[in-house]
Short mmCIF file of C-alpha atoms in Angstrom, two decimals:
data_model
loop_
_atom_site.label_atom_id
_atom_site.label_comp_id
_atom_site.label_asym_id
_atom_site.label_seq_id
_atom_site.Cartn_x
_atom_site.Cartn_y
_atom_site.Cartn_z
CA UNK A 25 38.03 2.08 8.83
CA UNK A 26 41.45 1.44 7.75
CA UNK A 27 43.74 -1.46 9.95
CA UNK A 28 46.25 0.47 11.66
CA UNK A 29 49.03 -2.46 13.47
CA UNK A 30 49.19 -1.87 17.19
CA UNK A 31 52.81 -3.47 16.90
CA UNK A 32 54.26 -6.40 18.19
CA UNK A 33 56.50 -5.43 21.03
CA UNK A 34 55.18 -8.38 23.20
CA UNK A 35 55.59 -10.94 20.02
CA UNK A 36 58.38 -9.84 17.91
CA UNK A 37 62.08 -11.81 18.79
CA UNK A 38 59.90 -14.08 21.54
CA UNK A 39 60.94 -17.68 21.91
CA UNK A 40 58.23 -20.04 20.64
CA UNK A 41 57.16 -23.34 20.31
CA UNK A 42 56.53 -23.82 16.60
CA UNK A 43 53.96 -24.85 15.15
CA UNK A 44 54.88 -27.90 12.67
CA UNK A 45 52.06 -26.53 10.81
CA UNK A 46 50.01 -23.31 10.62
CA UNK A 47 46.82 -22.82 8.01
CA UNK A 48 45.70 -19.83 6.51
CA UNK A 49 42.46 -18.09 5.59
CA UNK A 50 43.44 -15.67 3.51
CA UNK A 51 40.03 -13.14 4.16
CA UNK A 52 39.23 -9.79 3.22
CA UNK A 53 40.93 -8.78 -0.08
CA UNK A 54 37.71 -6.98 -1.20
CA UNK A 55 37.22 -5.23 1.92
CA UNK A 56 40.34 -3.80 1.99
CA UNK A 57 39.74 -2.52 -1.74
CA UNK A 58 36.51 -1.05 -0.35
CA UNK A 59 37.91 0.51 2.18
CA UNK A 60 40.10 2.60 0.03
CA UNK A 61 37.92 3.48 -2.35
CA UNK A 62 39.71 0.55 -4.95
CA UNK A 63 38.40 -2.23 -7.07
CA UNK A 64 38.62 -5.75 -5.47
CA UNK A 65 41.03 -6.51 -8.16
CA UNK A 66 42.99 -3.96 -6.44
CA UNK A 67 42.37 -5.99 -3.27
CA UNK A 68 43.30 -9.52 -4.84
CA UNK A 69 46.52 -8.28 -6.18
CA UNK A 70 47.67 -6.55 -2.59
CA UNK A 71 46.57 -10.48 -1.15
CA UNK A 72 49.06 -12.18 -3.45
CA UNK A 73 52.08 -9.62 -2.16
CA UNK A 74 50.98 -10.13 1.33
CA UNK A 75 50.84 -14.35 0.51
CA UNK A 76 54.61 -13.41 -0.62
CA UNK A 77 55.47 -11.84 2.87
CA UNK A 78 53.67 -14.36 4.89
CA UNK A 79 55.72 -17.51 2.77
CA UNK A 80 58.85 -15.96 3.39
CA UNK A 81 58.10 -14.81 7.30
CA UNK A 82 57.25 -18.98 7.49
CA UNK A 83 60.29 -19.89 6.64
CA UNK A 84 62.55 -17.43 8.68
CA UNK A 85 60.72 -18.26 11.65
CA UNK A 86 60.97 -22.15 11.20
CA UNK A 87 57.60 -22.94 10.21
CA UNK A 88 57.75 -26.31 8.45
CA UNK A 89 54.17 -26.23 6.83
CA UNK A 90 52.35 -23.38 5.28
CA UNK A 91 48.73 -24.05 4.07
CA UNK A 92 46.99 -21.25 2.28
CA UNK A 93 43.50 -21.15 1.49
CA UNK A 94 43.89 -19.55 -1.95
CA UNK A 95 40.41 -20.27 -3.66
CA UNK A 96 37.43 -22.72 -2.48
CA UNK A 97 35.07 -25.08 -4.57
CA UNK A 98 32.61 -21.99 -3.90
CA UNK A 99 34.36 -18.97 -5.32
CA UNK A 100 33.56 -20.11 -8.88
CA UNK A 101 29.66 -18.41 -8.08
CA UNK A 102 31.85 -14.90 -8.16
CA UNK A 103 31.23 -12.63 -10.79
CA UNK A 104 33.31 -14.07 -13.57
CA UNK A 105 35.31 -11.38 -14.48
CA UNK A 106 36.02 -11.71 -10.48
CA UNK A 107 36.94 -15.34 -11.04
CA UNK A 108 39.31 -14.36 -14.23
CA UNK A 109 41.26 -11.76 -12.31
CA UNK A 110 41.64 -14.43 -9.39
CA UNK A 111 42.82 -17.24 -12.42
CA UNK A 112 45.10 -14.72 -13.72
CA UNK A 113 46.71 -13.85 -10.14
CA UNK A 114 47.15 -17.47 -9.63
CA UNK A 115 48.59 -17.61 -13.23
CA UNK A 116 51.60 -15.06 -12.97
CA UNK A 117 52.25 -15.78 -8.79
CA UNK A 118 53.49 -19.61 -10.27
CA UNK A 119 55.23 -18.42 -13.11
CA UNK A 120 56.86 -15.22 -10.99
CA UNK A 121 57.34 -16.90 -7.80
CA UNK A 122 58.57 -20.37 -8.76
CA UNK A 123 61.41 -19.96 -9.21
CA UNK A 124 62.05 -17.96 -5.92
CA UNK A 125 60.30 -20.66 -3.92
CA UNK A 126 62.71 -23.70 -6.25
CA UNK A 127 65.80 -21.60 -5.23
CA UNK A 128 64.44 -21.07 -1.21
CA UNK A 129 63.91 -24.76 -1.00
CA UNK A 130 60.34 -24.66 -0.55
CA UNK A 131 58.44 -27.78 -1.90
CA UNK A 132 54.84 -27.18 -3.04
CA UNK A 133 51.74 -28.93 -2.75
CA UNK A 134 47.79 -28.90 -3.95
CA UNK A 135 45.18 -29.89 -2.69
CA UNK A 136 41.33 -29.43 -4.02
CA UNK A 137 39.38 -30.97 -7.19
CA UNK A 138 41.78 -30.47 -10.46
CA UNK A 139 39.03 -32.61 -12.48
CA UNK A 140 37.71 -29.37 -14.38
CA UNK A 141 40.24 -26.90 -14.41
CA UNK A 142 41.43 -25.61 -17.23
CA UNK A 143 44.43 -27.37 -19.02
CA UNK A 144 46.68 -24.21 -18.72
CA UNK A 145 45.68 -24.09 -14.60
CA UNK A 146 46.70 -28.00 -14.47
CA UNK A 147 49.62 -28.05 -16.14
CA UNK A 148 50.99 -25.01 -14.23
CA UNK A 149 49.80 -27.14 -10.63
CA UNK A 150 51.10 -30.09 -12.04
CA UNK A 151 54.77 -28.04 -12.80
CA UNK A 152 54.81 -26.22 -9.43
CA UNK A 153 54.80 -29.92 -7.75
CA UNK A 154 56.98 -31.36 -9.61
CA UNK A 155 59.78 -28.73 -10.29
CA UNK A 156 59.68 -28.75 -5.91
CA UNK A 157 59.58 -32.21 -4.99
CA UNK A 158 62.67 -32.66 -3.54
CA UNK A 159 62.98 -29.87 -1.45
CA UNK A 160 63.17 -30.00 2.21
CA UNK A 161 63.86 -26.19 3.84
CA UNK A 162 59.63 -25.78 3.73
CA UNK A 163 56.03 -27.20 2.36
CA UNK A 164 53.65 -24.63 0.96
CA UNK A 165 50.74 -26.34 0.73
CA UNK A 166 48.04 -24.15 -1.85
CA UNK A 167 44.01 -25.22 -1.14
CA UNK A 168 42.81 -24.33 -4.72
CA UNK A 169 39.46 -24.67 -6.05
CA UNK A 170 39.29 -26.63 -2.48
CA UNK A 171 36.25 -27.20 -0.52
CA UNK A 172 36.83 -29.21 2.93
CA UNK A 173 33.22 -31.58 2.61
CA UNK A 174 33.51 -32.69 -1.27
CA UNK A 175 36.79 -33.21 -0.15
CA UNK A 176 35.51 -36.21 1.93
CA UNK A 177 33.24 -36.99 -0.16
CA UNK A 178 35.60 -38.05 -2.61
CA UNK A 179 37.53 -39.64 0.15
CA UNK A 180 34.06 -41.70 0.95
CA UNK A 181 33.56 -42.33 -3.13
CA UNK A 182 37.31 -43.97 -3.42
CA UNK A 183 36.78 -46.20 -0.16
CA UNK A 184 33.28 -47.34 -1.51
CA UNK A 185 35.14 -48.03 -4.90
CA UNK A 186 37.80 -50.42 -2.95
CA UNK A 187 34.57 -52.11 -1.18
CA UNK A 188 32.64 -52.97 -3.98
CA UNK A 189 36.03 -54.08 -5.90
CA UNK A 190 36.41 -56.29 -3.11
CA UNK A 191 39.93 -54.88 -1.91
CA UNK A 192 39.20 -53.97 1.28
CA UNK A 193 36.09 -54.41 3.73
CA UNK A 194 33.96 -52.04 5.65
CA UNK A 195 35.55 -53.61 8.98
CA UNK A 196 39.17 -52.16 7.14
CA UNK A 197 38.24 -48.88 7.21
CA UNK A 198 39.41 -46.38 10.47
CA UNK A 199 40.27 -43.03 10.94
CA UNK A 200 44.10 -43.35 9.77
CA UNK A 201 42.67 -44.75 6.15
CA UNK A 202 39.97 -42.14 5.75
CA UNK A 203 42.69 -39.74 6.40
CA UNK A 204 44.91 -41.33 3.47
CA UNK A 205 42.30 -40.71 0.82
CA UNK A 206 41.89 -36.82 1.65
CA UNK A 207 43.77 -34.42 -0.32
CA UNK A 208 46.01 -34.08 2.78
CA UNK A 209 47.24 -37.30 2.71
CA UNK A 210 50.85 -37.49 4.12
CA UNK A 211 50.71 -33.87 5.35
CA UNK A 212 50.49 -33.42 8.93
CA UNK A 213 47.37 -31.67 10.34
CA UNK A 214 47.47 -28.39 11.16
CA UNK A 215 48.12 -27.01 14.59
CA UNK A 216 47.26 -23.24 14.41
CA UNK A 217 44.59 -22.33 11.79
CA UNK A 218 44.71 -18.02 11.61
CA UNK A 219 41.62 -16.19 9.84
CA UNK A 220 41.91 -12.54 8.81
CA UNK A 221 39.23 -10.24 8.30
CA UNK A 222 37.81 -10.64 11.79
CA UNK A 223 35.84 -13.12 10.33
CA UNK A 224 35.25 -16.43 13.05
CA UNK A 225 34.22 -19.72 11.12
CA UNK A 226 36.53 -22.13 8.93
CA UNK A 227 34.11 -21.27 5.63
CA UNK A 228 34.67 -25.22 4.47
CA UNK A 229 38.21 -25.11 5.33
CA UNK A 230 39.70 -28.58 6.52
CA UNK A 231 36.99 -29.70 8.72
CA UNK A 232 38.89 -33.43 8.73
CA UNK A 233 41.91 -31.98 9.85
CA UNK A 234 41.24 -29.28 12.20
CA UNK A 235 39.97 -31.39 15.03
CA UNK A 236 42.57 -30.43 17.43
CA UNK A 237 43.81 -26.99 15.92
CA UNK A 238 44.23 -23.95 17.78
CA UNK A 239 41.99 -20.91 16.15
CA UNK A 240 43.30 -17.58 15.58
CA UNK A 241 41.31 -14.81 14.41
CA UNK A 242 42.56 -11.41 13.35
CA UNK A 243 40.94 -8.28 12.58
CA UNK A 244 43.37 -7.14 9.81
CA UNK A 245 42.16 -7.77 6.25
CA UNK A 246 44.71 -10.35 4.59
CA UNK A 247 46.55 -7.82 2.10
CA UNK A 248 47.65 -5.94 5.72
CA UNK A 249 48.84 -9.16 7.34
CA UNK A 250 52.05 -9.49 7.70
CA UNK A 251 55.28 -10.80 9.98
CA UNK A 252 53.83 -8.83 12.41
CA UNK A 253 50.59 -10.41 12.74
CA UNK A 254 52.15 -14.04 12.34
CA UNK A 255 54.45 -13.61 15.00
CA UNK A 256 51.01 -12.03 17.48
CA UNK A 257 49.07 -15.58 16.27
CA UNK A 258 52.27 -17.63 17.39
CA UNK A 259 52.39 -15.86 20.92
CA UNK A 260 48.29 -16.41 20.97
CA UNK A 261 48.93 -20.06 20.15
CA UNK A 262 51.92 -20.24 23.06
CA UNK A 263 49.87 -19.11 25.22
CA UNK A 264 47.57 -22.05 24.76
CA UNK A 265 47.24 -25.57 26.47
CA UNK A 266 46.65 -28.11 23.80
CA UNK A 267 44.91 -30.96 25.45
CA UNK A 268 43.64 -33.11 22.49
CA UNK A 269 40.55 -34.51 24.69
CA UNK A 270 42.81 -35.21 28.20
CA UNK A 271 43.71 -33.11 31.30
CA UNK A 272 46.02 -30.17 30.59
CA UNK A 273 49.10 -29.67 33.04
CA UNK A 274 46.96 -27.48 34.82
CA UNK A 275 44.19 -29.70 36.06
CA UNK A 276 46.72 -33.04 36.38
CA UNK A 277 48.25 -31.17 39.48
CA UNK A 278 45.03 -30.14 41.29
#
């Protein structure tokens, strides 16, 4: 069955509290191409137009941090022509979209394991990062080739390193300093993670830094999400009481 948008009379124009930072599953490109009777390459390119819509409905609505999950450690066991398409999507959205983002202000970020890309895929990472550094307006952070528990291992591997170099001890080690050797490091965790596809588990996703976040799941497939559905996760997530292990507001008054 096809997503039809119920609208978003009791989101659109609201007054909200933002968000410093919403993640993104981006979940059902091949389902959508299913559903219509298209290749998932047909899928995969409609998910990179709808990544364009959601960067740009960010900004205007004063989200400071944007993390996309754009391909984990585990897509690589895809069919490879599969993985190729996805490569080549990644491929022409840095050399299209650059520019765009440069000129918007929009600084952007990577995190996930560069160690075996290919040298054309680094390079282009590597020139997305720097080309944006010094912008301010809004951080689009891309999760690619990313996977949320090799990313602590690594984290676990470099603080081992310091231990047995005799830098630091085990006693040095806390929660802030784990958090320093993740890919993440200096970007504040997020507080609304949103899945599409109706799909309810984080799939490897930033288990380290979603220990507080508020969970949105969405029945659209991602290449139909749009300002629409951004602006219905923000109302879900104002509608919450974000505790963080205490009393809410709620209970203090009882």
């Amino acid at each position: 069955m096809l997503y039809q948008p119920q609208g978003c009379s009791n989101a659109r124009g609201g007054r909200y509290v933002k968000p410093a930072h919403v993640a993104i599953i981006m979940d059902g490109n091949g389902r959508w191409a299913e559903a219509r009777g298209l290749p998932r390459r047909a899928g995969h390119r409609a998910g990179v137009e709808a990544l364009r819509k959601a960067v740009r409905s960010a900004g205007e609505l004063g989200i400071n941090w944007l993390t996309v999950y754009a391909f984990s450690s585990e897509n690589w066991s895809r069919p490879r022509s599969e993985v190729n398409d996805l490569m080549g999507l990644l491929r022409l959205f840095i050399r299209r979209d650059l520019a765009e983002l440069h000129q918007n202000g929009v600084r952007v970020r990577i995190v996930g394991d560069r160690e075996n890309l290919e040298k054309d895929i680094k390079s282009l990472l590597l020139e997305a990062e720097n080309l944006t550094a010094e912008n301010t307006s809004m951080n689009l952070v891309i999760a690619f080739n990313y996977g949320a528990r090799d990313e602590i291992v690594r984290a676990a591997k470099s603080l081992f390193a310091d231990v047995q170099a005799g830098k630091i001890t085990a006693d040095d080690i806390d929660i802030d300093g784990f958090g320093n050797r993740l890919d993440t490091a200096g970007i504040p965790d997020p507080d609304l993670i949103i899945r599409t596809s109706g799909e309810q588990r984080l799939s490897n996703f930033l288990l380290w830094q979603a220990a507080y976040a508020e969970f949105v799941f969405l029945p659209c497939h991602w290449p139909d999400f749009g300002r629409c559905e951004l602006e219905t996760a923000l109302a879900t997530f104002n509608a919450r009481e974000r505790r963080f292990g205490g009393v809410g507001a709620r209970e203090a008054a009882l």
